[in-house]
Tab-separated table of C-alpha atoms and ligand atoms in Angstrom:
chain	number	residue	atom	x	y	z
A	1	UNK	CA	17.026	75.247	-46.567
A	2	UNK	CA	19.846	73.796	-45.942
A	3	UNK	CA	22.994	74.073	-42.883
A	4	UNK	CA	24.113	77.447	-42.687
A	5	UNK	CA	26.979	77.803	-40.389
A	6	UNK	CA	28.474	80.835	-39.455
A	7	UNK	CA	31.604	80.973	-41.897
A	8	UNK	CA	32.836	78.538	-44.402
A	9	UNK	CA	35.183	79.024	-47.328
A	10	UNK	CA	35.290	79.353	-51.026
A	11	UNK	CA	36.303	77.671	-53.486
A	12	UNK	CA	35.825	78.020	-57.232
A	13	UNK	CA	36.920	76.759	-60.343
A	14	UNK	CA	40.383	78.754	-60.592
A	15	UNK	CA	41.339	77.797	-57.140
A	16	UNK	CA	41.339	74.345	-58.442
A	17	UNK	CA	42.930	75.114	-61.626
A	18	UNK	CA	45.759	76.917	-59.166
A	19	UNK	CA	46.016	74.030	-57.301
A	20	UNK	CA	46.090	71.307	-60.182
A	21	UNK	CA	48.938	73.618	-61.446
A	22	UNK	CA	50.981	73.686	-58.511
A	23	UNK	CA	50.668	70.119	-57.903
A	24	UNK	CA	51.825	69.234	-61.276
A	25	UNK	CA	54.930	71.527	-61.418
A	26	UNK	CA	58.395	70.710	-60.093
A	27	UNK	CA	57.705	71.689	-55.963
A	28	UNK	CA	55.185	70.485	-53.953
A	29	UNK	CA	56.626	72.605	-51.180
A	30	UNK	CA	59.847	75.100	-50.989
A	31	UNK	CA	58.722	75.904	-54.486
A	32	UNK	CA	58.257	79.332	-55.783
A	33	UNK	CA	54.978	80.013	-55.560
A	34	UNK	CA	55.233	80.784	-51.736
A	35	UNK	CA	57.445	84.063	-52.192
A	36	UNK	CA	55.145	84.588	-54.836
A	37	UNK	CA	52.419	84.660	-52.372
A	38	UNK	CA	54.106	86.130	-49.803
A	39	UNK	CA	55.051	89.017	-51.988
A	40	UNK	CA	51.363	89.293	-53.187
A	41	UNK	CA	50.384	89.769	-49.914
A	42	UNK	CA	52.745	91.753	-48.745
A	43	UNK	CA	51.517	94.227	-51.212
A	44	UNK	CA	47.841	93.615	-50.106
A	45	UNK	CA	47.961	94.627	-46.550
A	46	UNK	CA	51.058	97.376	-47.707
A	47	UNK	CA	53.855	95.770	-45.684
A	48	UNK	CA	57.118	95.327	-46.855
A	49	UNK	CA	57.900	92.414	-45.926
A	50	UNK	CA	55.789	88.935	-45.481
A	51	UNK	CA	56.960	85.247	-44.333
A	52	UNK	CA	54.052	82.597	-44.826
A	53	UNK	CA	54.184	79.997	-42.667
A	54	UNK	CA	52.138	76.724	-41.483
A	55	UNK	CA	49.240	77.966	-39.693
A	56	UNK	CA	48.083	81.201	-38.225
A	57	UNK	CA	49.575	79.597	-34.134
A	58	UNK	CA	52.891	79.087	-35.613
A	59	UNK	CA	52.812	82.370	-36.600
A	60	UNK	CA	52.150	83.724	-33.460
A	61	UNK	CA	54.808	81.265	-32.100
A	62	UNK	CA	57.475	82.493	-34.307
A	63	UNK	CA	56.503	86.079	-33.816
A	64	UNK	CA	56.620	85.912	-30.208
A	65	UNK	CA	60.365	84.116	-30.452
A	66	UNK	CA	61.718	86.605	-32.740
A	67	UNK	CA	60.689	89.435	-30.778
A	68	UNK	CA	61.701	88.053	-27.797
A	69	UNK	CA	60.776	86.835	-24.632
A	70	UNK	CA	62.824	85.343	-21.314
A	71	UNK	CA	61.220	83.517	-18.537
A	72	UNK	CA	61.409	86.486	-15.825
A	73	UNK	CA	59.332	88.885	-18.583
A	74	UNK	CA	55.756	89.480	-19.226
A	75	UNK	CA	52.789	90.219	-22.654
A	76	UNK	CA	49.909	91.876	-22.105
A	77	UNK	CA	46.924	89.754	-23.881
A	78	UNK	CA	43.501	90.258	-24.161
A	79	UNK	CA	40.836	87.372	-22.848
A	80	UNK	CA	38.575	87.809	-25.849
A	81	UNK	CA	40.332	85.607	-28.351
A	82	UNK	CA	40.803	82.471	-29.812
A	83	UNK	CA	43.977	80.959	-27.119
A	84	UNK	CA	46.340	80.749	-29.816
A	85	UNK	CA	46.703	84.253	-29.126
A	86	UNK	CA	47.662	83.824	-25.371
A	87	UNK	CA	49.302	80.289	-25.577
A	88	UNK	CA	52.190	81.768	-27.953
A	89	UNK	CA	54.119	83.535	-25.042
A	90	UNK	CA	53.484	80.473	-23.031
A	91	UNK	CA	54.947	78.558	-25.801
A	92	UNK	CA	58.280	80.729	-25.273
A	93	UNK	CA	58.406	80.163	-21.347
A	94	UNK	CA	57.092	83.837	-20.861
A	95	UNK	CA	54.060	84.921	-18.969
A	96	UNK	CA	50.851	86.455	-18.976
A	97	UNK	CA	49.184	89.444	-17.814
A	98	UNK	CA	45.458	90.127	-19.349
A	99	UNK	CA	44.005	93.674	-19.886
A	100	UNK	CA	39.895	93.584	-20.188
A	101	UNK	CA	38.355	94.615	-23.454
A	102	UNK	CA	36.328	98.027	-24.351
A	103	UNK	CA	32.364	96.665	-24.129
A	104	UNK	CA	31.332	98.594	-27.050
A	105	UNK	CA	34.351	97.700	-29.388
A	106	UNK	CA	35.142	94.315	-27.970
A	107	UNK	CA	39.079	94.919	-28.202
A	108	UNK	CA	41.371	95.614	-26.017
A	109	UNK	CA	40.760	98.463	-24.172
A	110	UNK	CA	43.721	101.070	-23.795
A	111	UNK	CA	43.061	102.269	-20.750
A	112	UNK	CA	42.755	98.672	-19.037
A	113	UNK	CA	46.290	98.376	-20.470
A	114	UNK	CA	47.734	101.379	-18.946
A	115	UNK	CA	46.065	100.592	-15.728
A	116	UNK	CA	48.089	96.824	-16.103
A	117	UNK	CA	50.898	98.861	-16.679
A	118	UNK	CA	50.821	101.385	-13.869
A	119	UNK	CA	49.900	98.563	-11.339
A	120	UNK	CA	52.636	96.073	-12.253
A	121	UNK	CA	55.867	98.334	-12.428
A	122	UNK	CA	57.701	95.587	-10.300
A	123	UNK	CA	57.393	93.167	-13.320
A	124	UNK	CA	59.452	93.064	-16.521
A	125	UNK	CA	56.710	93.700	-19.369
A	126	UNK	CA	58.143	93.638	-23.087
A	127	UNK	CA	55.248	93.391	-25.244
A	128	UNK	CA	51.573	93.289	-26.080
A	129	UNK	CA	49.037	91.488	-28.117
A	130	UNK	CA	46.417	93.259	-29.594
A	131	UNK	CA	44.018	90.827	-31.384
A	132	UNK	CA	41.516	92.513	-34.148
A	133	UNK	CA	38.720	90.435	-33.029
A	134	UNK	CA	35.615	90.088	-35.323
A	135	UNK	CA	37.319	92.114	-37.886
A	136	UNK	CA	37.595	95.518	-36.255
A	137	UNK	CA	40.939	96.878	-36.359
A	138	UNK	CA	42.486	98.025	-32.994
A	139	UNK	CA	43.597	101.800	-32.684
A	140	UNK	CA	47.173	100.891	-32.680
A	141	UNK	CA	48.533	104.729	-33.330
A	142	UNK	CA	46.963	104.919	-29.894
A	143	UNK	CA	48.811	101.340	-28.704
A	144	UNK	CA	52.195	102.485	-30.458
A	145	UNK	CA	52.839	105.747	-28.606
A	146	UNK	CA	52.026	103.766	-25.198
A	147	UNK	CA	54.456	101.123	-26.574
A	148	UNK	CA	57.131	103.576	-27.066
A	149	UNK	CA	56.317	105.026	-23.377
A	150	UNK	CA	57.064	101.625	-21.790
A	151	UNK	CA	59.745	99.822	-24.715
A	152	UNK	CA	57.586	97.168	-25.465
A	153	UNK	CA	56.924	95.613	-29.176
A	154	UNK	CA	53.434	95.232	-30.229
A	155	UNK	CA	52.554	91.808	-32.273
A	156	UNK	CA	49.212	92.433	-33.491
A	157	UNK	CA	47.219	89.170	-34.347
A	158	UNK	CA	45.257	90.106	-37.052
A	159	UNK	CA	43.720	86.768	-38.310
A	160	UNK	CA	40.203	88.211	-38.562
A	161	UNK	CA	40.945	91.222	-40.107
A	162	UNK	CA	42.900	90.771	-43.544
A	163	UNK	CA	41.828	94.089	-45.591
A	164	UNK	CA	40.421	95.985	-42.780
A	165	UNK	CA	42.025	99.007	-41.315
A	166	UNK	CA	41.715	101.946	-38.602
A	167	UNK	CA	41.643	105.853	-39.318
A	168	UNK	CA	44.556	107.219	-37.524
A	169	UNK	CA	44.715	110.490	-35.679
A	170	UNK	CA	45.770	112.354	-38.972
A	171	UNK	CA	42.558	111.059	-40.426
A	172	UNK	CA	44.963	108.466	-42.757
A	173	UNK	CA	43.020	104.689	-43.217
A	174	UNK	CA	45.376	102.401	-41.626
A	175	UNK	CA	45.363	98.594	-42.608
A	176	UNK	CA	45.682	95.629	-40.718
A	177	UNK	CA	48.820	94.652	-40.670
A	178	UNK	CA	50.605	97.307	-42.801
A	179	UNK	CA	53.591	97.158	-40.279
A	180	UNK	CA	53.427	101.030	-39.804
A	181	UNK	CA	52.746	100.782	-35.916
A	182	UNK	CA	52.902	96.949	-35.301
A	183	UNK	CA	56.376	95.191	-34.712
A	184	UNK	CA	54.695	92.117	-36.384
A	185	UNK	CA	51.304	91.245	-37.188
A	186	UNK	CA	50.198	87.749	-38.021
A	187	UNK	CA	47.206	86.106	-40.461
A	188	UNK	CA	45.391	83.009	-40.223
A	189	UNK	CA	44.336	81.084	-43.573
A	190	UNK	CA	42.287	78.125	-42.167
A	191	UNK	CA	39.276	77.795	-43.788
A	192	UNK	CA	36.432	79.824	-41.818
A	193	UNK	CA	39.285	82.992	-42.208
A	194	UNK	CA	38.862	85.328	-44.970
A	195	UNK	CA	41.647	83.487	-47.327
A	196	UNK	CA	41.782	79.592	-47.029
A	197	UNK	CA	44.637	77.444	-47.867
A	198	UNK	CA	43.661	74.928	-45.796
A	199	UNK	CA	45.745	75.196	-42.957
A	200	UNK	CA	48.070	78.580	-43.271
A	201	UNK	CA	49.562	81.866	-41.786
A	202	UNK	CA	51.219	84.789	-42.397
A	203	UNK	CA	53.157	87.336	-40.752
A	204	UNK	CA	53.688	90.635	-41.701
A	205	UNK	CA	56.357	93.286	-40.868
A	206	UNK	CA	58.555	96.695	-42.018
A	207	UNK	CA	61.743	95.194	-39.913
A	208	UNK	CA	64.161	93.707	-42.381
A	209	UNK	CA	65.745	92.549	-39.644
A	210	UNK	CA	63.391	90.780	-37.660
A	211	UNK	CA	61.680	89.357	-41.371
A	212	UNK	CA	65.329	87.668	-41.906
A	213	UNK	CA	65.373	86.476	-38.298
A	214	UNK	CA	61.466	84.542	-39.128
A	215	UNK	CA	62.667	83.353	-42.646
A	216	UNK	CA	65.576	81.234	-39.960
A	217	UNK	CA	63.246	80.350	-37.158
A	218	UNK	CA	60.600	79.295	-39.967
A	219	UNK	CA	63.005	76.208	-40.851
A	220	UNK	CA	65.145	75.066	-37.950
A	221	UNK	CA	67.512	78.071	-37.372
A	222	UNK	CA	68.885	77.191	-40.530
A	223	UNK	CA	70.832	79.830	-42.202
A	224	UNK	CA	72.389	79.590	-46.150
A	225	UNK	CA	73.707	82.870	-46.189
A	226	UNK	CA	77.786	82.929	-46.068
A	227	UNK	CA	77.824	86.331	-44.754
A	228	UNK	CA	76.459	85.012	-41.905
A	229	UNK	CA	78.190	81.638	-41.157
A	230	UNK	CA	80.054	81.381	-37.797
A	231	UNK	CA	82.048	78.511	-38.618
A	232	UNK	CA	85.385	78.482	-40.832
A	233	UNK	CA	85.687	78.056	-45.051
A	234	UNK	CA	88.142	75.814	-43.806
A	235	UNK	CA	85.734	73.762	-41.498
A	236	UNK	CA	83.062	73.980	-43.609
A	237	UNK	CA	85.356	72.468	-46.332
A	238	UNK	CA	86.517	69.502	-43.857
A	239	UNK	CA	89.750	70.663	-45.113
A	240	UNK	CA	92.113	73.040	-43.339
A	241	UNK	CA	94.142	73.779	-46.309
A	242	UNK	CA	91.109	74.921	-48.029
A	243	UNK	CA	90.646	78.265	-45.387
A	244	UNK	CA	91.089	80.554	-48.611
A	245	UNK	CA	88.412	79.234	-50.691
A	246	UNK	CA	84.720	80.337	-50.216
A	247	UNK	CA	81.971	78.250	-48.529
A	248	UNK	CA	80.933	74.982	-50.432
A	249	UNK	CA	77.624	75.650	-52.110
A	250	UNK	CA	76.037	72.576	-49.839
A	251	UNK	CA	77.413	74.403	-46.682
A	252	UNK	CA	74.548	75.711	-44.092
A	253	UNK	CA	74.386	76.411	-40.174
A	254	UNK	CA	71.983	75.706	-37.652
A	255	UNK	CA	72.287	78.972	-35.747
A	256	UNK	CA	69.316	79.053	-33.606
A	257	UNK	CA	66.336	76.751	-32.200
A	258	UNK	CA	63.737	76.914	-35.434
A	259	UNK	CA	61.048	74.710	-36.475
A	260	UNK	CA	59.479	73.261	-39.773
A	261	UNK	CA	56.553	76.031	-39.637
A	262	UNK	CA	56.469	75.811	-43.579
A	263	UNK	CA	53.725	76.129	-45.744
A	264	UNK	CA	53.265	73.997	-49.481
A	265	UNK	CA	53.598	75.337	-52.971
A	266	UNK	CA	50.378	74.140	-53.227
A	267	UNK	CA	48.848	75.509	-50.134
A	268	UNK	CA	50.344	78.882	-51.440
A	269	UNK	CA	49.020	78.559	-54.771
A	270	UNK	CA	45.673	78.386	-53.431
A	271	UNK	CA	46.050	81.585	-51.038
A	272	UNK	CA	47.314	83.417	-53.997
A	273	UNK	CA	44.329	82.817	-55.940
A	274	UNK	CA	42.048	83.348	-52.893
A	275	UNK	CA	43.524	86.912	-52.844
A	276	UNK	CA	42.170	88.075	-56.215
A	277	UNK	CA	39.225	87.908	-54.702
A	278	UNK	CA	39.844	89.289	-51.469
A	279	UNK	CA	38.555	93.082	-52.126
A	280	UNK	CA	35.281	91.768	-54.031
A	281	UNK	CA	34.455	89.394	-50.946
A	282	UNK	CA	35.245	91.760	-48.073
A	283	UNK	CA	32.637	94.193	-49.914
A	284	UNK	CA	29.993	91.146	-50.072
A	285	UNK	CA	30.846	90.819	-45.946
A	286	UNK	CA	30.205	94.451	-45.188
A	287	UNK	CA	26.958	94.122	-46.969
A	288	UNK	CA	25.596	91.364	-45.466
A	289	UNK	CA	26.930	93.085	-42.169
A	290	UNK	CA	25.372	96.476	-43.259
A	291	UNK	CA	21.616	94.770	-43.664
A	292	UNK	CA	22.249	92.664	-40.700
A	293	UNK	CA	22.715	95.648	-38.672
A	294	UNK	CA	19.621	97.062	-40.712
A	295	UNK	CA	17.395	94.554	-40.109
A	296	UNK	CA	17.899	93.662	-36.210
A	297	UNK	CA	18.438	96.777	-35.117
A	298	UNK	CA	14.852	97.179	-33.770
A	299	UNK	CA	14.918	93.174	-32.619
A	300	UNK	CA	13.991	93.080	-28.742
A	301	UNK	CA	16.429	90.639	-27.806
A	302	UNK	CA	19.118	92.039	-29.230
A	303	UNK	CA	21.271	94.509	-26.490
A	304	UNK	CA	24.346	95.635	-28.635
A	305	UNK	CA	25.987	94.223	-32.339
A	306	UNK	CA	29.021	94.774	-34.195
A	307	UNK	CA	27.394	97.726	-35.926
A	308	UNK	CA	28.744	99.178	-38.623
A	309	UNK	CA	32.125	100.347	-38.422
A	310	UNK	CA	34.165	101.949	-41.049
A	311	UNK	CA	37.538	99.463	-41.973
A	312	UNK	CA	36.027	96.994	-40.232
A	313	UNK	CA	36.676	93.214	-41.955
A	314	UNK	CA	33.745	91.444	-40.652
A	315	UNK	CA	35.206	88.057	-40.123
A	316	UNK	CA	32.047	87.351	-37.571
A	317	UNK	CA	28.894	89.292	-37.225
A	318	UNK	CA	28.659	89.820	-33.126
A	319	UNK	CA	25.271	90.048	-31.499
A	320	UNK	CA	24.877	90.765	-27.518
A	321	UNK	CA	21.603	89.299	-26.791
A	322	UNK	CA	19.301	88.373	-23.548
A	323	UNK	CA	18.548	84.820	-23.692
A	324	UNK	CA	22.034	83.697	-25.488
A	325	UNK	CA	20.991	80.232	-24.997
A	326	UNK	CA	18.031	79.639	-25.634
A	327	UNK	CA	18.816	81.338	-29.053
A	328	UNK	CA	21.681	79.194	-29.789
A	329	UNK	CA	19.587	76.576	-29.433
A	330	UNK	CA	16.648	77.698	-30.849
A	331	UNK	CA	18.431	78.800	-34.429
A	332	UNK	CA	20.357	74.871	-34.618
A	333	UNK	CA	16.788	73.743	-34.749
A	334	UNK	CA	16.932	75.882	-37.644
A	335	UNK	CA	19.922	74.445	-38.764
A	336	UNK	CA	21.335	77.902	-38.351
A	337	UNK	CA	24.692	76.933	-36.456
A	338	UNK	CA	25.878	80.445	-34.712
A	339	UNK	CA	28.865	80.300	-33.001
A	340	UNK	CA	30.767	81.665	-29.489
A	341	UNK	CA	33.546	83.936	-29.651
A	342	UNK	CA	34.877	83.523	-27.675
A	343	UNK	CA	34.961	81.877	-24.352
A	344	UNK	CA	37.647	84.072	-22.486
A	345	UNK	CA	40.759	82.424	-22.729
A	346	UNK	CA	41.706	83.800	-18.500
A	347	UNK	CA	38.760	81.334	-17.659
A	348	UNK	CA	39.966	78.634	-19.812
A	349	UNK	CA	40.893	75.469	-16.989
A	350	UNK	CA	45.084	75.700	-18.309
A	351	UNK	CA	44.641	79.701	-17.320
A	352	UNK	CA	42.152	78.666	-14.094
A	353	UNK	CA	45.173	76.244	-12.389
A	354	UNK	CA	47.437	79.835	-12.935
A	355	UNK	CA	45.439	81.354	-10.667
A	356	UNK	CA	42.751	83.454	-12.579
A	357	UNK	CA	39.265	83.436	-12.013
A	358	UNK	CA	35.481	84.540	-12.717
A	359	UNK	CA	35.179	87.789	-12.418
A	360	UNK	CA	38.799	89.011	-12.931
A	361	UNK	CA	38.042	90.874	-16.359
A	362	UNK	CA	34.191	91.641	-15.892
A	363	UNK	CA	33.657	93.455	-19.776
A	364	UNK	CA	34.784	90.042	-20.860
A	365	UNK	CA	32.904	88.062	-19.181
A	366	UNK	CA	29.574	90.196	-19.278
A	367	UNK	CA	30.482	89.814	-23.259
A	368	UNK	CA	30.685	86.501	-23.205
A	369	UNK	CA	27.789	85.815	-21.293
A	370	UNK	CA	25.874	87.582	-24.140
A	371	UNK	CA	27.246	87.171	-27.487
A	372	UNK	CA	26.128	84.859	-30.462
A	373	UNK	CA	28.286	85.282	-33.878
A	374	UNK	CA	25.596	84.212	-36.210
A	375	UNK	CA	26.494	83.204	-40.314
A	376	UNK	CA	29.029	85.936	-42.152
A	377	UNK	CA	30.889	84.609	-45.219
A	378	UNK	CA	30.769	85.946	-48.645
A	379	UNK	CA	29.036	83.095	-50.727
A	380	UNK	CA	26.138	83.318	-48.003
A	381	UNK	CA	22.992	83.921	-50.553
A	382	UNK	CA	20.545	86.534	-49.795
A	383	UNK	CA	17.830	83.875	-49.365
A	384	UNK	CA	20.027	82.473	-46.515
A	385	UNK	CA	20.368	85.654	-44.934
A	386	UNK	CA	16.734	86.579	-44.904
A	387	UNK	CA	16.253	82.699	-43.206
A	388	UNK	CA	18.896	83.876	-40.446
A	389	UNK	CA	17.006	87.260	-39.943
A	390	UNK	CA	13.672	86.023	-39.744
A	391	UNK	CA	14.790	83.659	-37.304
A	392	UNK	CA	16.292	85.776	-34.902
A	393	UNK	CA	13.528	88.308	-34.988
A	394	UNK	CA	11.035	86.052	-34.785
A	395	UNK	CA	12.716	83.626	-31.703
A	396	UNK	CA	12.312	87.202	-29.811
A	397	UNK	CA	8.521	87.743	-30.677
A	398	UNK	CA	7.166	84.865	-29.494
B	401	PLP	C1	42.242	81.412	-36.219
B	401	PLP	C2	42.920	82.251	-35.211
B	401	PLP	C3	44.208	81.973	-34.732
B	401	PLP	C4	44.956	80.705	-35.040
B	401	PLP	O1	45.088	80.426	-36.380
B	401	PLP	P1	45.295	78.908	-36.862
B	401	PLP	O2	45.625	79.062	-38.308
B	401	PLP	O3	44.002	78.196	-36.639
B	401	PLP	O4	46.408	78.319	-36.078
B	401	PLP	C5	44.793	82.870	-33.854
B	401	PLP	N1	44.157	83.983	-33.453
B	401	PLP	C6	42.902	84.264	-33.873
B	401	PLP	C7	42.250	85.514	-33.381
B	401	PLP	C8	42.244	83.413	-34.752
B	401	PLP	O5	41.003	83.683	-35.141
């Protein structure tokens, strides 16, 4: 048997044949095929509005800018997650306050936010980060009316859960990322994610407004349209008897601090043909999770899993089990290489020299002491998953 990590991507013959295509055309990058696949999905999560961008931390970065942040204000962030999620208001000279997770649903727990809320009313909070960790989509209904309570925006960072969605209070399924409750909500496409194009990111959103503000901020500040421009015909003509004409057509302002967070033509040619197949392989995922939570269900060592959980994307498979170690260890012997998600980001040394410490956000940390994400990705063969199984079960037997 060979390696079996615990995600890896896809790629077939048509994502080639996309890719071949898109390298051969006109644009390499700034091309069309990146509103194509922005539009596409757009559609797929139901947001109107999408902006891809170079990777899923500049998406977070960008979100966090646009939404806004100053140097006296505060996000509320939870520990489980990969950093990217935290280090984005940090990026924007804002700071940090962490709310622990729920131990049975591994997100953010609502009521550890309100309790951050009631117990810092002397500091300036403006927003909170929700992350959809292993797939499961937060309750944001729930994290939308406390939102509104307090006037703060919500970004939710939904990088493992393209597809996946919550059943809101009116009994309505709810997808990640469909902008309904969420301010913004951002995607990752790197290669272990559900969609890979390499390195990638999206962000999705219903506010026109802020979507025009991320299309600037996404390359340089830079702004083309006239009804916009700040600056004179006449200036912009390097002419002052030319003030009645309109702008020249190579005219553009730098209106803000942006960035080159662009993605390729290329890049989005290969996302877009990754998403035809996005329905068919979040079915294979919620098999293999469904016999996974079959199968170990009666294992000894294992204390509490992902389960199964309707909406839920399954971007890792999460087992809580005694011995974490020596299983880790035991199933690379195997050349089964499960994976930590994640080592809380408050106990991360950058977060430590801030002041935080062991046993600030105890659900966390039990968590982490505990969990093992072992293989989940949709071209994982049955054969492979019966290896991973037998493994686990039987490392607890002997
Ligand atoms: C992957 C990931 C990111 C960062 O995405 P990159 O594309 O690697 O920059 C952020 N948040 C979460 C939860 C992720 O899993």
């Amino acid at each position: 048997m060979k390696a079996i990590p615990y995600g890896r991507q896809e790629i077939t013959e048509e994502d080639i044949r996309a890719v071949i295509e898109a390298l051969q055309s006109e644009f390499l990058t700034q091309g069309p095929r990146i509103l194509k696949f922005e539009q596409e999905f757009a559609e797929y999560v139901g947001a109107n509005f999408a902006i891809a961008v170079s990777n899923g931390t500049a998406a977070l970065h960008l979100s966090v800018l646009a939404l806004g942040i100053k140097e006296d204000e505060y996000v509320i962030c939870s520990p489980i997650t990969f950093a990217a999620s935290v280090n984005c208001v940090k990026y924007c000279g804002g700071n940090i306050l962490f709310a622990d997770i729920d131990p049975t649903t591994y997100l953010m727990d609502i009521e550890s936010v309100k309790s951050v809320l009631e117990s810092n009313t002397d500091k300036k909070i403006v927003g909170i980060i929700p992350v959809d960790f292993a797939g499961r989509v937060v309750q944001l209904d729930e994290f939308k009316k406390l939102a509104n309570q307090h006037g703060l925006w919500i970004l939710e960072d939904s990088c493992h859960s393209p597809g996946g969605f919550f059943i809101d209070s009116a009994g309505e399924n709810q997808k990640a990322g469909n902008g309904n409750f969420a301010d913004a909500s951002i995607f990752s496409f790197h290669p272990v994610k559900h969609i890979a194009t390499g390195e990638g990111g999206m962000i999705t959103t219903n506010n026109e407004n802020l979507y025009q503000k991320l299309m600037e901020l996404r390359t340089h500040g830079i702004t083309r349209n006239p009804l916009k421009f700040e600056n004179s015909i006449a200036f912009a003509n390097g002419n002052s008897n030319l003030d009645g004409l309109d702008y020249p057509l190579w005219y553009m302002e730098m209106q803000s601090l942006g960035y080159n967070y662009r993605i390729t033509d290329f890049q989005a040619a290969l996302g877009s043909s990754q998403l035809l197949r996005a329905d068919k392989n979040l079915e294979r995922r919620r098999q293999i999770a469904l016999r996974y939570s079959k199968e170990l269900s009666d294992c000894k060592g294992v204390i509490h899993s992902s389960g199964i959980i309707e909406g839920h994307a399954y971007h890792l498979y999460v087992l809580e089990v005694v011995d974490r170690r020596g299983l880790y260890d035991f199933l690379r012997s195997e050349q089964i290489f499960a994976q930590i998600h994640y080592i809380p980001v408050h106990l991360m040394p950058f977060y430590k020299h801030q002041g935080w410490k062991e046993g600030d956000f105890p659900n966390a940390e039990t968590y982490y002491s505990r969990c093992i994400s072992i293989p989940m990705f949709p071209s994982m063969s049955d054969n492979e998953q019966s290896f991973v199984i037998e493994k686990i079960i039987n490392y607890y037997l002997i």
